Amino acid sequence: MPRDYALQALDTALRPGVTYADVRVIESKDRSLSTKNGRAGTASSTEQLGLGIRVIADGCWGFAATDDLTKAGIDAAAHLAIGIARSGALAKKHDVELAGEDAHQAVWTSKCEIDPFAVPVEAQFAHLLDIDRELRRRKGITMAEGSMQFTRTRQIFASSIGSFIDQTRTVSGAGYSAYSFQNDEIQKRSYPTSFGGQYQQQGYEMVRELDMLLHAPRIAEETLALHAADQCPEGVFNLILESSQLGLQIHESIGHPIELDRVLGSEANYAGMSFLTLDQLNRLRYGSDIVNVVCDATESHGPGLGTFAFDDEGVPAQCVDIIRNGEFRGYMTSRETAAAVGATRSNGTMRAAGWDRLPLIRMTNVSLIPGKQKLAEVFDVDHGIYMETNKSWSIDDKRYNFQFGCEIAWEIKNGKRGRMLKNPTYSGISTEFWNSCDAIAGPEHWTLWGIPNCGKGQPEQVMGTGHGASPSRFRNVRVGGGYSE
Amino acid sequence: MTAQQIYEAVELCASRRHGVRDVEVHWRSGSESLTRFANNAIHQNVSETSHALSVRIVIGKRTARASTNRVDLAGIERCVEQAVALTKAMAIDEELLPLYEPVEAVYPAVDRFDEPTAECSPEARARAVAEAIRIVEEHGQTAAGIYSTEHLTETVCNSRGIRAMHRETMARFSITAMASDSSGWAKASAVRSADLDPAALARSAASKARASANPGEIDAAPYTVILEPSAVLDFVGQIMPDFSATSLADQRSFLTGRLGKPLFHPMIAIADDVTHPLQCGSPFDGEGVPRRIVPLVEAGVPKAVVYSRGAAAKASAAPTGHGLELPNDAGETPENIVIAGGTSSVEEMVASTERGVLVTRLWYIREVDPYDKIMTGMTRDGTFLVENGKVTCGLRNFRFNQSVLEALANVEMLGPAVRASGEETFDMVVPAMKIRGFGFTEVTRF
């Protein structure tokens, strides 16, 4: 049983010279369904059970993971973790030290009103195929695809300081896209957002709330209309972003730069570092006065992909100020890194992608707090461009220069939506962009988006993160660089 | 249990408990160990041992898949039960083919397993890392990187007689050397860890960091570029999934309407060749079909795409052995790309360039336009100004927005083809390239 596996691994790992150990036993199942052009695409289910053991021995970290859960398999993994840690002493500068943390015993389960695994596969496919039919009803739609993903993960965490934490999370994801090829051009529209749609820590109720079929005619019509739309102009414009695109903007230009392990160089060879060097804390004007950003893993923030009761080091979920009234106030930390910013305790952001991966600092729910403006006030510009739904994203390895592409845009004139524009892109420098923010819509327009595919670490870990945002306006942003002649 | 015993257990369970005859079994087992370093010290050090059993059931014109890493008898029975239940819930798919039968299942011979690499110890990796760190420290710089070794065994068996097995090892070493205002990078991978030279990679990264110190800034504009092999890999590799029959049929490939027409410079020739001595990977696809060598581009003209069995049946073509595990949306993909090289060295490319930019690697590449294949991304870890045939200084990094199709039409020189590693796509065999008019659109702050 998972509890027994954890205790056995911990017992084996606690050998002389081992100053800390923790174990995560993870049992997971998922269901993955997709459709394309009237046919089922993916139809698969996966179950996994395995454990990862993390130790500090001779002042160095070691980690070993196995799915051989016999006594011999678990013992072998524990001994391997210790051996790996000791090998690290061949290239060590200092001993690892951890910020203090209390021992916790807890059981926590995320909210799930309708068990997605209890909903018949036939019904889920029927829903996707209804959407597929509706999208392809419009002549000119050359491809329609839709998908649903469901995951349930139970994790037992046990550590040598006496914590024993049992957490179960259910995640649902769903979305669809329509494509059209005409006149040497491919156009695409997606709902509720691109790259798999919306993901939240909810049950099947999330899929029902998306009301996906209702939006299919509009998505198909917009896909086709893009062919006849004008090319998005190149220049400097007032820019208004829809909330899912702004969620990704937060992810790339705030979420990653505030990872303290990245700031300290841990990711230098792969994901890169950060412009937020330690001297910037409490000094940098990150955004305009109305920009407030939190990193919030607590349930009160909503059912985000970064919501939990305890992180993967056994630290309780917290809400941390990242940007307050435009000023840079905090990083995401771990027990190992907290001391670098003078903290005596981690703010609880360590997460691993599975039993076979090491916990890293990961975004929980990094969200822009809603503003006070009504939507009409956000759009109240003489001339601007409004963009929706991400199509491409790229940012440099220190997170200064970014460029995003969106699926669709409209020109805004005197506060009103005008002509449709195709192939919109915008770019900028992170802090200049956030300092140009001069309108944020209120809480009634705020959505907690889920990004299921955030990559970090070596071996790479793909993790889900949450980002709340409402439509917002930015002044004097460079637009159109992606198609620059 | 052995792969054969697992297959037999699956087949027995499917037939006796569920009355199902047609089963396909994928079995993977292996281990990956990775020693990671930063700030001149090992900071993350991991090892993972894992197994994956995946069972596909075919009942008439229905199919679905279930997977597990629980490979005791109870786990196998549960996996089969789930695959059967999911299959029965599927709608009839008139295009579904029966399981692959071994009429011509002769697999290309590839030798990609090296015992010393499979058994490489954490101490051996740590010693190599310590030496690489020492070299970078000698340059007054800070090192970060990884040294990983892994081994994998994969098999595909089915109830029509397919028995395909492949085992492989892989070693990777990557290093970034950082100075106060510059950095350099080098990476390599090989089936045999003995073929890697971590110290040489460390020296290369350190010398790039030193040479690009105190970087200058020039305006973003189209420049002649010299892309080292890793930069070519990560840039050109972005278009390879489009060489797929399913992508073509779906009209989301850039090859829609372009197959058979001159598109690239006549020097450009691209093949998918699993047998190439610098390649890796199994000689069969997700259904156990043998991989064939497919010439994708000849003399600048896209000539062919790869086919799964399903896509081949629809197009009245022969499968090429590039199908993905069924069921799936994508169909197939080339996985063993070899871009033919030339004879020019990077030094000769530099010497022939009046004004241009030498690029070590590209980063965070994403597709801006799916038909013109405009990609955006950044230069990283060693970007240099070339003037009058010489590298004159390091440069602040650029953002580019550049069509891969246009770039391959504007190729002026090719280096010898080598096995290249990057971070944006899988390893390929590619040459360095000199390309005119490469579209840099912005400059970042470092």
PDB file of C-alpha atoms in Angstrom, chain A residues 220-387:
ATOM      1  CA  ALA A 220     -15.942  28.309 -37.336  1.00  0.00           C
ATOM      2  CA  GLU A 221     -17.137  31.628 -38.752  1.00  0.00           C
ATOM      3  CA  GLU A 222     -14.182  33.521 -37.337  1.00  0.00           C
ATOM      4  CA  THR A 223     -11.755  30.930 -38.734  1.00  0.00           C
ATOM      5  CA  LEU A 224     -13.126  31.483 -42.226  1.00  0.00           C
ATOM      6  CA  ALA A 225     -13.439  35.252 -41.857  1.00  0.00           C
ATOM      7  CA  LEU A 226      -9.741  35.535 -41.027  1.00  0.00           C
ATOM      8  CA  HIS A 227      -8.825  34.719 -44.632  1.00  0.00           C
ATOM      9  CA  ALA A 228     -10.528  37.888 -45.822  1.00  0.00           C
ATOM     10  CA  ALA A 229      -9.354  40.027 -42.907  1.00  0.00           C
ATOM     11  CA  ASP A 230      -6.650  42.682 -43.256  1.00  0.00           C
ATOM     12  CA  GLN A 231      -3.144  41.841 -42.111  1.00  0.00           C
ATOM     13  CA  CYS A 232      -2.469  43.221 -38.624  1.00  0.00           C
ATOM     14  CA  PRO A 233      -0.446  46.422 -39.187  1.00  0.00           C
ATOM     15  CA  GLU A 234       3.111  46.920 -37.944  1.00  0.00           C
ATOM     16  CA  GLY A 235       3.668  49.823 -35.562  1.00  0.00           C
ATOM     17  CA  VAL A 236       3.170  51.063 -32.016  1.00  0.00           C
ATOM     18  CA  PHE A 237      -0.371  50.756 -30.703  1.00  0.00           C
ATOM     19  CA  ASN A 238      -2.529  50.698 -27.603  1.00  0.00           C
ATOM     20  CA  LEU A 239      -2.997  46.987 -26.999  1.00  0.00           C
ATOM     21  CA  ILE A 240      -5.880  45.244 -25.236  1.00  0.00           C
ATOM     22  CA  LEU A 241      -5.437  41.574 -24.361  1.00  0.00           C
ATOM     23  CA  GLU A 242      -8.122  39.007 -23.661  1.00  0.00           C
ATOM     24  CA  SER A 243      -7.629  37.148 -20.373  1.00  0.00           C
ATOM     25  CA  SER A 244      -6.234  33.788 -21.580  1.00  0.00           C
ATOM     26  CA  GLN A 245      -3.539  35.540 -23.628  1.00  0.00           C
ATOM     27  CA  LEU A 246      -2.787  37.761 -20.646  1.00  0.00           C
ATOM     28  CA  GLY A 247      -2.511  34.605 -18.520  1.00  0.00           C
ATOM     29  CA  LEU A 248       0.298  33.362 -20.750  1.00  0.00           C
ATOM     30  CA  GLN A 249       1.894  36.822 -20.718  1.00  0.00           C
ATOM     31  CA  ILE A 250       1.924  36.632 -16.886  1.00  0.00           C
ATOM     32  CA  HIS A 251       3.371  33.116 -17.054  1.00  0.00           C
ATOM     33  CA  GLU A 252       6.292  34.058 -19.279  1.00  0.00           C
ATOM     34  CA  SER A 253       7.178  37.583 -18.167  1.00  0.00           C
ATOM     35  CA  ILE A 254       6.394  37.366 -14.424  1.00  0.00           C
ATOM     36  CA  GLY A 255       5.993  33.703 -13.439  1.00  0.00           C
ATOM     37  CA  HIS A 256       9.288  32.348 -14.731  1.00  0.00           C
ATOM     38  CA  PRO A 257      11.441  35.363 -13.773  1.00  0.00           C
ATOM     39  CA  ILE A 258      10.367  35.082 -10.097  1.00  0.00           C
ATOM     40  CA  GLU A 259      11.558  31.458  -9.723  1.00  0.00           C
ATOM     41  CA  LEU A 260      14.361  31.856  -7.194  1.00  0.00           C
ATOM     42  CA  ASP A 261      16.233  28.713  -8.315  1.00  0.00           C
ATOM     43  CA  ARG A 262      16.388  30.218 -11.780  1.00  0.00           C
ATOM     44  CA  VAL A 263      17.588  33.553 -10.392  1.00  0.00           C
ATOM     45  CA  LEU A 264      20.344  31.721  -8.494  1.00  0.00           C
ATOM     46  CA  GLY A 265      21.553  29.867 -11.590  1.00  0.00           C
ATOM     47  CA  SER A 266      20.114  26.361 -11.206  1.00  0.00           C
ATOM     48  CA  GLU A 267      18.512  26.467 -14.674  1.00  0.00           C
ATOM     49  CA  ALA A 268      21.305  28.346 -16.441  1.00  0.00           C
ATOM     50  CA  ASN A 269      22.151  25.538 -18.861  1.00  0.00           C
ATOM     51  CA  TYR A 270      18.564  24.938 -20.001  1.00  0.00           C
ATOM     52  CA  ALA A 271      15.666  27.289 -19.212  1.00  0.00           C
ATOM     53  CA  GLY A 272      18.052  30.138 -18.462  1.00  0.00           C
ATOM     54  CA  MET A 273      18.274  32.738 -15.720  1.00  0.00           C
ATOM     55  CA  SER A 274      16.295  35.874 -14.836  1.00  0.00           C
ATOM     56  CA  PHE A 275      16.596  39.633 -15.097  1.00  0.00           C
ATOM     57  CA  LEU A 276      15.255  39.747 -11.511  1.00  0.00           C
ATOM     58  CA  THR A 277      18.647  39.620  -9.796  1.00  0.00           C
ATOM     59  CA  LEU A 278      18.548  39.711  -6.003  1.00  0.00           C
ATOM     60  CA  ASP A 279      19.314  43.434  -5.839  1.00  0.00           C
ATOM     61  CA  GLN A 280      15.966  44.146  -7.570  1.00  0.00           C
ATOM     62  CA  LEU A 281      13.833  42.878  -4.678  1.00  0.00           C
ATOM     63  CA  ASN A 282      11.738  45.693  -3.173  1.00  0.00           C
ATOM     64  CA  ARG A 283      13.491  48.154  -5.524  1.00  0.00           C
ATOM     65  CA  LEU A 284      12.344  47.402  -9.065  1.00  0.00           C
ATOM     66  CA  ARG A 285       9.263  49.094 -10.438  1.00  0.00           C
ATOM     67  CA  TYR A 286       7.967  46.031 -12.236  1.00  0.00           C
ATOM     68  CA  GLY A 287       4.689  47.523 -13.411  1.00  0.00           C
ATOM     69  CA  SER A 288       2.434  50.527 -13.212  1.00  0.00           C
ATOM     70  CA  ASP A 289       0.658  51.429  -9.960  1.00  0.00           C
ATOM     71  CA  ILE A 290      -2.405  49.356 -10.840  1.00  0.00           C
ATOM     72  CA  VAL A 291      -0.428  46.123 -11.359  1.00  0.00           C
ATOM     73  CA  ASN A 292      -0.793  43.698  -8.425  1.00  0.00           C
ATOM     74  CA  VAL A 293       0.313  40.081  -8.807  1.00  0.00           C
ATOM     75  CA  VAL A 294       0.210  37.226  -6.297  1.00  0.00           C
ATOM     76  CA  CYS A 295       1.525  33.687  -6.254  1.00  0.00           C
ATOM     77  CA  ASP A 296      -1.315  31.909  -4.505  1.00  0.00           C
ATOM     78  CA  ALA A 297      -1.581  28.137  -4.004  1.00  0.00           C
ATOM     79  CA  THR A 298      -4.430  28.321  -1.488  1.00  0.00           C
ATOM     80  CA  GLU A 299      -7.899  26.999  -2.200  1.00  0.00           C
ATOM     81  CA  SER A 300      -9.381  30.467  -1.771  1.00  0.00           C
ATOM     82  CA  HIS A 301      -7.683  31.537  -5.016  1.00  0.00           C
ATOM     83  CA  GLY A 302      -9.742  29.014  -6.991  1.00  0.00           C
ATOM     84  CA  PRO A 303      -9.359  25.571  -8.577  1.00  0.00           C
ATOM     85  CA  GLY A 304      -6.131  26.371 -10.426  1.00  0.00           C
ATOM     86  CA  LEU A 305      -3.542  23.886 -11.591  1.00  0.00           C
ATOM     87  CA  GLY A 306      -1.304  25.325  -8.868  1.00  0.00           C
ATOM     88  CA  THR A 307      -3.746  24.834  -5.993  1.00  0.00           C
ATOM     89  CA  PHE A 308      -2.830  22.408  -3.186  1.00  0.00           C
ATOM     90  CA  ALA A 309      -2.678  22.087   0.586  1.00  0.00           C
ATOM     91  CA  PHE A 310       1.080  21.349   0.807  1.00  0.00           C
ATOM     92  CA  ASP A 311       3.874  21.543  -1.726  1.00  0.00           C
ATOM     93  CA  ASP A 312       6.196  18.613  -2.505  1.00  0.00           C
ATOM     94  CA  GLU A 313       8.517  19.533   0.380  1.00  0.00           C
ATOM     95  CA  GLY A 314       5.654  19.433   2.883  1.00  0.00           C
ATOM     96  CA  VAL A 315       5.344  23.229   3.146  1.00  0.00           C
ATOM     97  CA  PRO A 316       1.774  24.578   3.486  1.00  0.00           C
ATOM     98  CA  ALA A 317       0.177  26.443   0.574  1.00  0.00           C
ATOM     99  CA  GLN A 318       0.601  30.204   0.811  1.00  0.00           C
ATOM    100  CA  CYS A 319      -0.392  33.440  -0.898  1.00  0.00           C
ATOM    101  CA  VAL A 320       2.667  35.595  -1.592  1.00  0.00           C
ATOM    102  CA  ASP A 321       2.833  39.154  -2.914  1.00  0.00           C
ATOM    103  CA  ILE A 322       4.888  39.263  -6.109  1.00  0.00           C
ATOM    104  CA  ILE A 323       4.038  42.762  -7.315  1.00  0.00           C
ATOM    105  CA  ARG A 324       2.252  45.253  -5.057  1.00  0.00           C
ATOM    106  CA  ASN A 325       1.124  48.543  -6.623  1.00  0.00           C
ATOM    107  CA  GLY A 326       3.754  48.023  -9.318  1.00  0.00           C
ATOM    108  CA  GLU A 327       6.686  47.297  -6.954  1.00  0.00           C
ATOM    109  CA  PHE A 328       8.534  43.992  -7.072  1.00  0.00           C
ATOM    110  CA  ARG A 329       7.979  42.329  -3.684  1.00  0.00           C
ATOM    111  CA  GLY A 330       8.808  38.619  -3.797  1.00  0.00           C
ATOM    112  CA  TYR A 331      10.177  35.470  -5.401  1.00  0.00           C
ATOM    113  CA  MET A 332       8.914  31.909  -5.325  1.00  0.00           C
ATOM    114  CA  THR A 333      11.175  30.012  -2.924  1.00  0.00           C
ATOM    115  CA  SER A 334      11.997  26.550  -1.594  1.00  0.00           C
ATOM    116  CA  ARG A 335      13.464  25.277   1.673  1.00  0.00           C
ATOM    117  CA  GLU A 336      16.920  25.342   0.091  1.00  0.00           C
ATOM    118  CA  THR A 337      16.708  28.788  -1.517  1.00  0.00           C
ATOM    119  CA  ALA A 338      14.659  30.811   1.011  1.00  0.00           C
ATOM    120  CA  ALA A 339      17.745  31.968   2.902  1.00  0.00           C
ATOM    121  CA  ALA A 340      19.078  33.676  -0.237  1.00  0.00           C
ATOM    122  CA  VAL A 341      16.406  36.362   0.158  1.00  0.00           C
ATOM    123  CA  GLY A 342      16.689  36.498   3.934  1.00  0.00           C
ATOM    124  CA  ALA A 343      13.622  34.347   4.565  1.00  0.00           C
ATOM    125  CA  THR A 344      13.501  31.811   7.360  1.00  0.00           C
ATOM    126  CA  ARG A 345      10.824  29.717   5.690  1.00  0.00           C
ATOM    127  CA  SER A 346       9.981  28.551   2.173  1.00  0.00           C
ATOM    128  CA  ASN A 347       6.879  30.065   0.604  1.00  0.00           C
ATOM    129  CA  GLY A 348       5.857  26.639  -0.641  1.00  0.00           C
ATOM    130  CA  THR A 349       6.289  26.334  -4.414  1.00  0.00           C
ATOM    131  CA  MET A 350       8.237  23.085  -4.814  1.00  0.00           C
ATOM    132  CA  ARG A 351       6.480  20.607  -7.112  1.00  0.00           C
ATOM    133  CA  ALA A 352       7.471  17.582  -9.174  1.00  0.00           C
ATOM    134  CA  ALA A 353       5.819  16.394 -12.387  1.00  0.00           C
ATOM    135  CA  GLY A 354       5.518  12.835 -11.097  1.00  0.00           C
ATOM    136  CA  TRP A 355       6.955  10.113  -8.892  1.00  0.00           C
ATOM    137  CA  ASP A 356       9.978   9.894 -11.157  1.00  0.00           C
ATOM    138  CA  ARG A 357      10.981  13.541 -10.963  1.00  0.00           C
ATOM    139  CA  LEU A 358      12.682  15.790  -8.423  1.00  0.00           C
ATOM    140  CA  PRO A 359      10.642  18.685  -6.945  1.00  0.00           C
ATOM    141  CA  LEU A 360      11.602  22.078  -8.382  1.00  0.00           C
ATOM    142  CA  ILE A 361      10.353  25.596  -7.771  1.00  0.00           C
ATOM    143  CA  ARG A 362       7.278  25.829 -10.009  1.00  0.00           C
ATOM    144  CA  MET A 363       4.623  28.468 -10.472  1.00  0.00           C
ATOM    145  CA  THR A 364       1.535  27.725  -8.409  1.00  0.00           C
ATOM    146  CA  ASN A 365      -1.221  30.188  -9.372  1.00  0.00           C
ATOM    147  CA  VAL A 366       0.532  33.392 -10.439  1.00  0.00           C
ATOM    148  CA  SER A 367      -2.301  35.811 -11.048  1.00  0.00           C
ATOM    149  CA  LEU A 368      -2.991  39.438 -11.853  1.00  0.00           C
ATOM    150  CA  ILE A 369      -5.418  40.827  -9.303  1.00  0.00           C
ATOM    151  CA  PRO A 370      -8.499  42.241 -11.046  1.00  0.00           C
ATOM    152  CA  GLY A 371      -8.750  45.986 -11.453  1.00  0.00           C
ATOM    153  CA  LYS A 372     -11.660  48.376 -11.062  1.00  0.00           C
ATOM    154  CA  GLN A 373     -12.501  49.188 -14.647  1.00  0.00           C
ATOM    155  CA  LYS A 374     -15.574  48.056 -16.506  1.00  0.00           C
ATOM    156  CA  LEU A 375     -14.854  46.274 -19.776  1.00  0.00           C
ATOM    157  CA  ALA A 376     -16.054  49.270 -21.805  1.00  0.00           C
ATOM    158  CA  GLU A 377     -13.543  51.454 -19.967  1.00  0.00           C
ATOM    159  CA  VAL A 378     -10.697  49.072 -20.855  1.00  0.00           C
ATOM    160  CA  PHE A 379     -11.683  49.403 -24.520  1.00  0.00           C
ATOM    161  CA  ASP A 380     -12.051  53.159 -24.275  1.00  0.00           C
ATOM    162  CA  VAL A 381      -9.173  54.253 -26.526  1.00  0.00           C
ATOM    163  CA  ASP A 382      -9.153  56.446 -29.629  1.00  0.00           C
ATOM    164  CA  HIS A 383      -7.205  53.863 -31.549  1.00  0.00           C
ATOM    165  CA  GLY A 384      -5.914  50.443 -30.511  1.00  0.00           C
ATOM    166  CA  ILE A 385      -5.804  46.734 -31.227  1.00  0.00           C
ATOM    167  CA  TYR A 386      -7.553  43.973 -29.280  1.00  0.00           C
ATOM    168  CA  MET A 387      -6.020  40.467 -29.476  1.00  0.00           C
TER     169      MET A 387
END
